[in-house]
Amino acid sequence: MNSRPTVAVTMGDGAGVGPEICVAACLDPTVLAVARPVVIGDAARLERAAEALSTEVAIRTIDSPSEAGDCPGVIHVIDLDLLPADLPWGELSTVAGDAAFRYIERASELAMSSDVQAICTAPLNKEALHSAGHQYPGHTEMLASLTGTKEVSMMLSSPKLRVIHVTTHIGLIDAVARIEPGLVERTVRRGNEALVRAGIEHPHIGVCAINPHAGENGLFGYGEEEEKIIPAISALQNDGIDAAGPLPADTAFFLAGRGDYDLIVAMYHDQGHGPIKVLGIEAGVNITVGLPVIRTSVDHGTAFDIAGTGKVDTASMSEAMRQAAALAAV
């Protein structure tokens, strides 16, 4: 049996930088040392991406991940052949939005049947996705639906900080309404399990408050911390999980940045995304926690403004593939 896990690499929106970062990461020696990548996408688009990068590579079409071999300078692709040859770079496309969904759909099938051991996704464009009739807020919710998973969490990982979110792609008012002790507790448990899987035996987890200064004893907010967060932390601590809080978010991220916490639990999207992106979006990786399959992704978008120019930084995609392989190998 091959000691390196096979990672299904979805090409993302073909009008964006997805094809370019897939080509670069699939040729990265540090990736190939730990993973066997198989792209789910369009072979012709990958060839155009290689041209944009001024990279010499052979794009080899296969029908099954089992056909992928170790061939220097070769990228193996399950070619769904969904994109027109004249698809322009950097422009919103319903066809590309639908294709991005189809790549994820095929990768999910391969993962659920154990033909691949992990999925690593290039970015898609939500507007293009929706215009094609696929009404998902993003990859996280799409993969949950495709794998029949009721609830998952988004975790962002960078060299200096890891963040897991209690809520993600909903408005702030809706997020506060959705937060309740059970959801907070389940989110922390998923994060704790993911870190243990990654080799951190006893993760130290900081849980953010909702209000400034953690409510300051009722001065800010309407008692959300006492009602929605503290009961969850008590239950987690009773089970031996090292969860502290609720912490003022500005303090929590400062402490995590200097190494006091292995994981910060953010209550809503921007509370967690902001610090990660300030610390370096190019090194950030998005991990979907709670799925029956391993899934990682870059923490950046389709970058239509530079798509097809060869200027994209590919470091995040390489790191996402390395982390997918590391998690799959446990």
Short mmCIF file of C-alpha atoms in Angstrom, two decimals:
data_model
loop_
_atom_site.label_atom_id
_atom_site.label_comp_id
_atom_site.label_asym_id
_atom_site.label_seq_id
_atom_site.Cartn_x
_atom_site.Cartn_y
_atom_site.Cartn_z
CA MET A 1 0.00 0.00 0.00
CA ASN A 2 1.28 3.50 -0.89
CA SER A 3 2.45 5.27 2.24
CA ARG A 4 1.56 8.70 0.85
CA PRO A 5 -2.15 9.55 0.88
CA THR A 6 -3.87 10.37 -2.39
CA VAL A 7 -5.30 13.89 -2.28
CA ALA A 8 -8.08 14.96 -4.63
CA VAL A 9 -7.28 18.53 -5.66
CA THR A 10 -10.32 20.39 -6.98
CA MET A 11 -9.52 23.06 -9.56
CA GLY A 12 -11.96 25.68 -8.27
CA ASP A 13 -13.36 28.39 -10.52
CA GLY A 14 -11.59 28.00 -13.84
CA ALA A 15 -11.74 31.74 -14.52
CA GLY A 16 -9.76 32.48 -11.37
CA VAL A 17 -6.33 31.53 -10.05
CA GLY A 18 -7.38 27.97 -9.14
CA PRO A 19 -5.82 26.29 -12.20
CA GLU A 20 -2.53 28.11 -11.66
CA ILE A 21 -2.17 27.27 -7.98
CA CYS A 22 -3.14 23.65 -8.69
CA VAL A 23 -0.39 23.32 -11.28
CA ALA A 24 2.24 24.91 -9.05
CA ALA A 25 1.33 22.94 -5.91
CA CYS A 26 1.11 19.63 -7.76
CA LEU A 27 4.70 20.13 -8.93
CA ASP A 28 6.01 21.30 -5.54
CA PRO A 29 8.59 18.77 -4.27
CA THR A 30 7.56 19.39 -0.65
CA VAL A 31 4.02 18.37 -1.56
CA LEU A 32 5.06 15.35 -3.59
CA ALA A 33 7.18 14.12 -0.71
CA VAL A 34 4.06 13.64 1.45
CA ALA A 35 1.12 13.32 -0.96
CA ARG A 36 0.02 11.88 -4.27
CA PRO A 37 -2.14 14.65 -5.82
CA VAL A 38 -4.85 14.00 -8.38
CA VAL A 39 -6.56 17.06 -9.84
CA ILE A 40 -10.31 17.00 -10.40
CA GLY A 41 -10.86 19.60 -13.09
CA ASP A 42 -10.29 20.35 -16.77
CA ALA A 43 -7.06 19.22 -18.44
CA ALA A 44 -7.11 21.92 -21.11
CA ARG A 45 -7.47 24.65 -18.49
CA LEU A 46 -4.53 23.28 -16.52
CA GLU A 47 -2.45 23.42 -19.70
CA ARG A 48 -3.35 27.10 -20.15
CA ALA A 49 -2.46 27.70 -16.50
CA ALA A 50 0.94 26.07 -17.00
CA GLU A 51 1.53 28.38 -19.96
CA ALA A 52 0.62 31.38 -17.79
CA LEU A 53 3.16 30.22 -15.20
CA SER A 54 5.79 29.53 -17.91
CA THR A 55 5.99 26.01 -16.50
CA GLU A 56 6.79 22.90 -18.51
CA VAL A 57 4.53 20.04 -17.42
CA ALA A 58 2.71 17.07 -18.91
CA ILE A 59 -1.01 16.96 -18.09
CA ARG A 60 -2.04 13.30 -18.09
CA THR A 61 -5.74 12.33 -18.04
CA ILE A 62 -6.78 9.37 -15.88
CA ASP A 63 -10.13 7.77 -15.07
CA SER A 64 -9.38 6.74 -11.48
CA PRO A 65 -7.01 7.92 -8.72
CA SER A 66 -5.51 4.43 -8.68
CA GLU A 67 -3.99 5.15 -12.11
CA ALA A 68 -1.87 8.03 -10.81
CA GLY A 69 1.80 7.13 -10.76
CA ASP A 70 5.04 8.80 -9.70
CA CYS A 71 6.14 10.59 -12.83
CA PRO A 72 8.35 13.69 -12.51
CA GLY A 73 6.89 16.69 -14.31
CA VAL A 74 3.49 15.03 -14.77
CA ILE A 75 0.16 16.14 -13.28
CA HIS A 76 -2.59 13.55 -13.23
CA VAL A 77 -6.12 14.87 -13.75
CA ILE A 78 -9.59 13.36 -13.79
CA ASP A 79 -10.81 15.50 -16.67
CA LEU A 80 -14.48 16.51 -16.43
CA ASP A 81 -14.06 18.62 -19.60
CA LEU A 82 -16.65 21.23 -18.62
CA LEU A 83 -15.04 24.53 -19.62
CA PRO A 84 -15.04 26.10 -23.10
CA ALA A 85 -11.62 26.59 -24.65
CA ASP A 86 -12.18 30.35 -24.91
CA LEU A 87 -13.21 30.91 -21.28
CA PRO A 88 -11.66 34.29 -20.40
CA TRP A 89 -9.55 34.72 -17.30
CA GLY A 90 -10.84 36.99 -14.55
CA GLU A 91 -14.49 37.22 -15.60
CA LEU A 92 -17.58 35.94 -13.83
CA SER A 93 -18.86 32.81 -15.57
CA THR A 94 -21.92 30.69 -14.83
CA VAL A 95 -20.28 27.80 -16.69
CA ALA A 96 -17.19 28.05 -14.47
CA GLY A 97 -19.39 28.28 -11.38
CA ASP A 98 -21.19 25.07 -12.29
CA ALA A 99 -17.92 23.33 -13.14
CA ALA A 100 -16.47 24.28 -9.74
CA PHE A 101 -19.42 22.55 -8.08
CA ARG A 102 -19.00 19.45 -10.27
CA TYR A 103 -15.33 19.13 -9.28
CA ILE A 104 -16.29 19.18 -5.59
CA GLU A 105 -19.10 16.72 -6.21
CA ARG A 106 -16.75 14.22 -7.88
CA ALA A 107 -14.07 14.66 -5.20
CA SER A 108 -16.65 14.03 -2.46
CA GLU A 109 -17.72 10.82 -4.16
CA LEU A 110 -14.11 9.66 -4.42
CA ALA A 111 -13.44 10.49 -0.77
CA MET A 112 -16.59 8.80 0.52
CA SER A 113 -15.67 5.65 -1.42
CA SER A 114 -12.09 5.80 -0.03
CA ASP A 115 -10.57 6.20 -3.51
CA VAL A 116 -8.80 9.28 -2.13
CA GLN A 117 -7.81 9.98 1.45
CA ALA A 118 -8.33 13.75 1.49
CA ILE A 119 -9.65 16.70 -0.51
CA CYS A 120 -7.82 19.99 -1.09
CA THR A 121 -9.85 22.72 -2.77
CA ALA A 122 -8.84 25.69 -4.89
CA PRO A 123 -11.10 28.75 -4.48
CA LEU A 124 -14.50 29.13 -6.11
CA ASN A 125 -16.51 32.28 -6.76
CA LYS A 126 -19.75 32.38 -4.77
CA GLU A 127 -21.56 34.62 -7.26
CA ALA A 128 -20.68 32.29 -10.14
CA LEU A 129 -21.69 29.29 -8.03
CA HIS A 130 -25.07 30.82 -7.22
CA SER A 131 -25.68 31.91 -10.82
CA ALA A 132 -25.28 28.25 -11.78
CA GLY A 133 -28.04 27.28 -9.36
CA HIS A 134 -25.91 25.94 -6.51
CA GLN A 135 -27.11 27.90 -3.50
CA TYR A 136 -24.35 27.31 -0.96
CA PRO A 137 -22.57 30.00 1.07
CA GLY A 138 -19.26 28.27 0.34
CA HIS A 139 -17.21 25.08 0.30
CA THR A 140 -17.89 24.29 3.97
CA GLU A 141 -21.65 24.09 3.61
CA MET A 142 -21.44 22.41 0.20
CA LEU A 143 -19.24 19.60 1.48
CA ALA A 144 -21.49 19.09 4.49
CA SER A 145 -24.45 18.64 2.14
CA LEU A 146 -22.61 16.35 -0.27
CA THR A 147 -21.38 14.09 2.53
CA GLY A 148 -24.64 14.06 4.48
CA THR A 149 -23.08 15.81 7.48
CA LYS A 150 -25.47 17.81 9.66
CA GLU A 151 -22.96 20.16 11.24
CA VAL A 152 -19.35 21.13 10.50
CA SER A 153 -16.97 23.89 11.54
CA MET A 154 -14.51 26.08 9.69
CA MET A 155 -11.00 26.13 11.10
CA LEU A 156 -8.32 28.50 9.83
CA SER A 157 -4.71 27.57 10.44
CA SER A 158 -1.59 29.70 10.04
CA PRO A 159 1.94 29.36 11.42
CA LYS A 160 1.12 31.62 14.39
CA LEU A 161 -2.60 31.11 14.97
CA ARG A 162 -5.46 28.62 14.63
CA VAL A 163 -9.10 29.71 14.76
CA ILE A 164 -12.34 27.72 14.67
CA HIS A 165 -15.68 29.44 14.10
CA VAL A 166 -18.97 28.88 15.92
CA THR A 167 -20.81 30.64 13.06
CA THR A 168 -19.52 31.61 9.63
CA HIS A 169 -21.42 32.79 6.56
CA ILE A 170 -24.38 34.58 8.12
CA GLY A 171 -25.03 38.17 9.16
CA LEU A 172 -23.86 39.37 12.55
CA ILE A 173 -27.35 39.74 14.03
CA ASP A 174 -28.24 36.24 12.84
CA ALA A 175 -24.95 34.88 14.21
CA VAL A 176 -25.63 36.19 17.72
CA ALA A 177 -29.12 34.70 17.60
CA ARG A 178 -27.81 31.32 16.44
CA ILE A 179 -25.11 31.00 19.10
CA GLU A 180 -26.22 28.78 22.00
CA PRO A 181 -24.38 26.58 24.53
CA GLY A 182 -24.81 23.34 22.56
CA LEU A 183 -23.36 24.83 19.36
CA VAL A 184 -20.45 26.38 21.24
CA GLU A 185 -19.71 23.09 22.99
CA ARG A 186 -19.86 21.03 19.79
CA THR A 187 -17.60 23.50 17.99
CA VAL A 188 -14.96 23.36 20.71
CA ARG A 189 -15.12 19.55 20.77
CA ARG A 190 -14.57 19.41 16.99
CA GLY A 191 -11.61 21.75 17.30
CA ASN A 192 -10.12 19.80 20.18
CA GLU A 193 -10.47 16.53 18.26
CA ALA A 194 -8.83 18.02 15.16
CA LEU A 195 -5.83 19.25 17.13
CA VAL A 196 -5.42 15.94 18.93
CA ARG A 197 -5.52 14.25 15.51
CA ALA A 198 -2.81 16.66 14.37
CA GLY A 199 -0.56 15.59 17.23
CA ILE A 200 -1.33 18.13 19.99
CA GLU A 201 -2.11 15.83 22.88
CA HIS A 202 -3.77 18.33 25.23
CA PRO A 203 -4.82 21.46 23.30
CA HIS A 204 -5.14 24.72 25.23
CA ILE A 205 -8.24 26.43 23.81
CA GLY A 206 -9.32 30.05 24.27
CA VAL A 207 -13.01 30.83 23.72
CA CYS A 208 -13.90 34.36 22.61
CA ALA A 209 -16.76 36.38 24.05
CA ILE A 210 -19.42 37.94 21.87
CA ASN A 211 -19.35 41.43 23.37
CA PRO A 212 -16.42 43.83 23.92
CA HIS A 213 -14.55 43.15 27.16
CA ALA A 214 -16.54 39.89 27.47
CA GLY A 215 -19.57 41.99 28.45
CA GLU A 216 -17.76 43.62 31.39
CA ASN A 217 -20.15 42.19 33.98
CA GLY A 218 -23.25 43.29 32.11
CA LEU A 219 -22.03 46.69 30.98
CA PHE A 220 -22.02 45.66 27.30
CA GLY A 221 -24.66 43.49 25.68
CA TYR A 222 -27.53 41.61 27.29
CA GLY A 223 -25.84 38.81 29.19
CA GLU A 224 -24.92 36.77 26.08
CA GLU A 225 -21.74 35.41 27.63
CA GLU A 226 -23.52 34.06 30.71
CA GLU A 227 -26.38 32.63 28.66
CA LYS A 228 -24.66 31.28 25.55
CA ILE A 229 -20.98 30.58 26.32
CA ILE A 230 -20.30 29.93 30.01
CA PRO A 231 -22.53 26.80 30.25
CA ALA A 232 -20.63 25.28 27.31
CA ILE A 233 -17.23 25.99 28.86
CA SER A 234 -18.33 24.42 32.15
CA ALA A 235 -19.47 21.25 30.35
CA LEU A 236 -16.21 21.05 28.39
CA GLN A 237 -14.06 21.53 31.47
CA ASN A 238 -16.01 18.84 33.30
CA ASP A 239 -14.99 16.47 30.48
CA GLY A 240 -11.33 17.38 30.80
CA ILE A 241 -11.10 19.68 27.78
CA ASP A 242 -8.83 22.65 28.45
CA ALA A 243 -11.16 25.46 27.36
CA ALA A 244 -10.84 28.94 28.89
CA GLY A 245 -13.21 31.89 28.57
CA PRO A 246 -15.20 33.71 27.57
CA LEU A 247 -12.24 35.94 26.74
CA PRO A 248 -12.30 39.45 25.26
CA ALA A 249 -11.47 38.80 21.61
CA ASP A 250 -8.72 41.42 21.39
CA THR A 251 -6.95 39.85 24.37
CA ALA A 252 -7.54 36.28 23.20
CA PHE A 253 -5.87 36.80 19.82
CA PHE A 254 -2.93 38.64 21.36
CA LEU A 255 -2.35 35.78 23.79
CA ALA A 256 -2.71 33.16 21.03
CA GLY A 257 -0.27 35.04 18.83
CA ARG A 258 2.41 34.77 21.49
CA GLY A 259 1.70 31.06 21.97
CA ASP A 260 -0.56 30.87 25.03
CA TYR A 261 -3.35 29.04 23.16
CA ASP A 262 -3.29 26.29 20.54
CA LEU A 263 -6.73 27.29 19.25
CA ILE A 264 -9.04 30.28 19.50
CA VAL A 265 -12.81 29.82 19.19
CA ALA A 266 -14.37 32.77 17.32
CA MET A 267 -18.07 33.42 17.65
CA TYR A 268 -18.59 34.87 14.16
CA HIS A 269 -16.90 35.15 10.77
CA ASP A 270 -14.99 38.43 10.94
CA GLN A 271 -13.95 37.95 14.56
CA GLY A 272 -11.82 35.01 13.47
CA HIS A 273 -10.90 35.86 9.88
CA GLY A 274 -9.48 39.31 10.58
CA PRO A 275 -6.58 38.25 12.83
CA ILE A 276 -5.66 35.30 10.60
CA LYS A 277 -5.45 37.49 7.52
CA VAL A 278 -3.45 40.19 9.28
CA LEU A 279 -0.90 37.54 10.31
CA GLY A 280 -0.50 36.37 6.72
CA ILE A 281 -3.19 35.21 4.31
CA GLU A 282 -0.55 33.71 2.03
CA ALA A 283 0.22 31.06 4.66
CA GLY A 284 -3.36 30.48 5.83
CA VAL A 285 -5.15 27.18 5.37
CA ASN A 286 -8.88 26.51 5.71
CA ILE A 287 -9.81 23.14 7.24
CA THR A 288 -13.37 21.83 7.39
CA VAL A 289 -13.75 20.06 10.73
CA GLY A 290 -16.44 17.45 11.38
CA LEU A 291 -16.70 15.91 7.91
CA PRO A 292 -16.24 12.16 7.41
CA VAL A 293 -13.38 13.10 5.02
CA ILE A 294 -10.33 15.36 5.36
CA ARG A 295 -10.72 18.69 3.55
CA THR A 296 -8.33 21.63 3.40
CA SER A 297 -8.23 24.74 1.25
CA VAL A 298 -6.40 27.97 0.65
CA ASP A 299 -7.66 30.93 2.67
CA HIS A 300 -7.93 33.30 -0.29
CA GLY A 301 -10.34 33.88 -3.13
CA THR A 302 -10.33 33.53 -6.89
CA ALA A 303 -8.27 36.73 -7.41
CA PHE A 304 -9.88 37.56 -10.76
CA ASP A 305 -7.66 40.66 -11.03
CA ILE A 306 -4.49 38.57 -11.53
CA ALA A 307 -5.94 35.30 -12.89
CA GLY A 308 -4.05 33.98 -15.90
CA THR A 309 -1.07 36.30 -15.38
CA GLY A 310 1.20 33.88 -13.51
CA LYS A 311 1.54 36.37 -10.63
CA VAL A 312 -0.40 34.43 -7.96
CA ASP A 313 1.38 33.37 -4.77
CA THR A 314 1.03 29.58 -4.62
CA ALA A 315 2.43 29.03 -1.10
CA SER A 316 -1.00 28.66 0.54
CA MET A 317 -2.08 25.91 -1.85
CA SER A 318 1.10 23.96 -1.20
CA GLU A 319 0.60 24.30 2.54
CA ALA A 320 -3.05 23.25 2.24
CA MET A 321 -2.00 20.10 0.38
CA ARG A 322 0.70 19.30 2.92
CA GLN A 323 -1.78 19.69 5.77
CA ALA A 324 -4.35 17.51 3.97
CA ALA A 325 -1.72 14.80 3.64
CA ALA A 326 -0.66 15.13 7.28
CA LEU A 327 -4.23 14.85 8.57
CA ALA A 328 -5.05 11.97 6.24
CA ALA A 329 -1.98 10.03 7.34
CA VAL A 330 -3.01 9.96 11.02
#
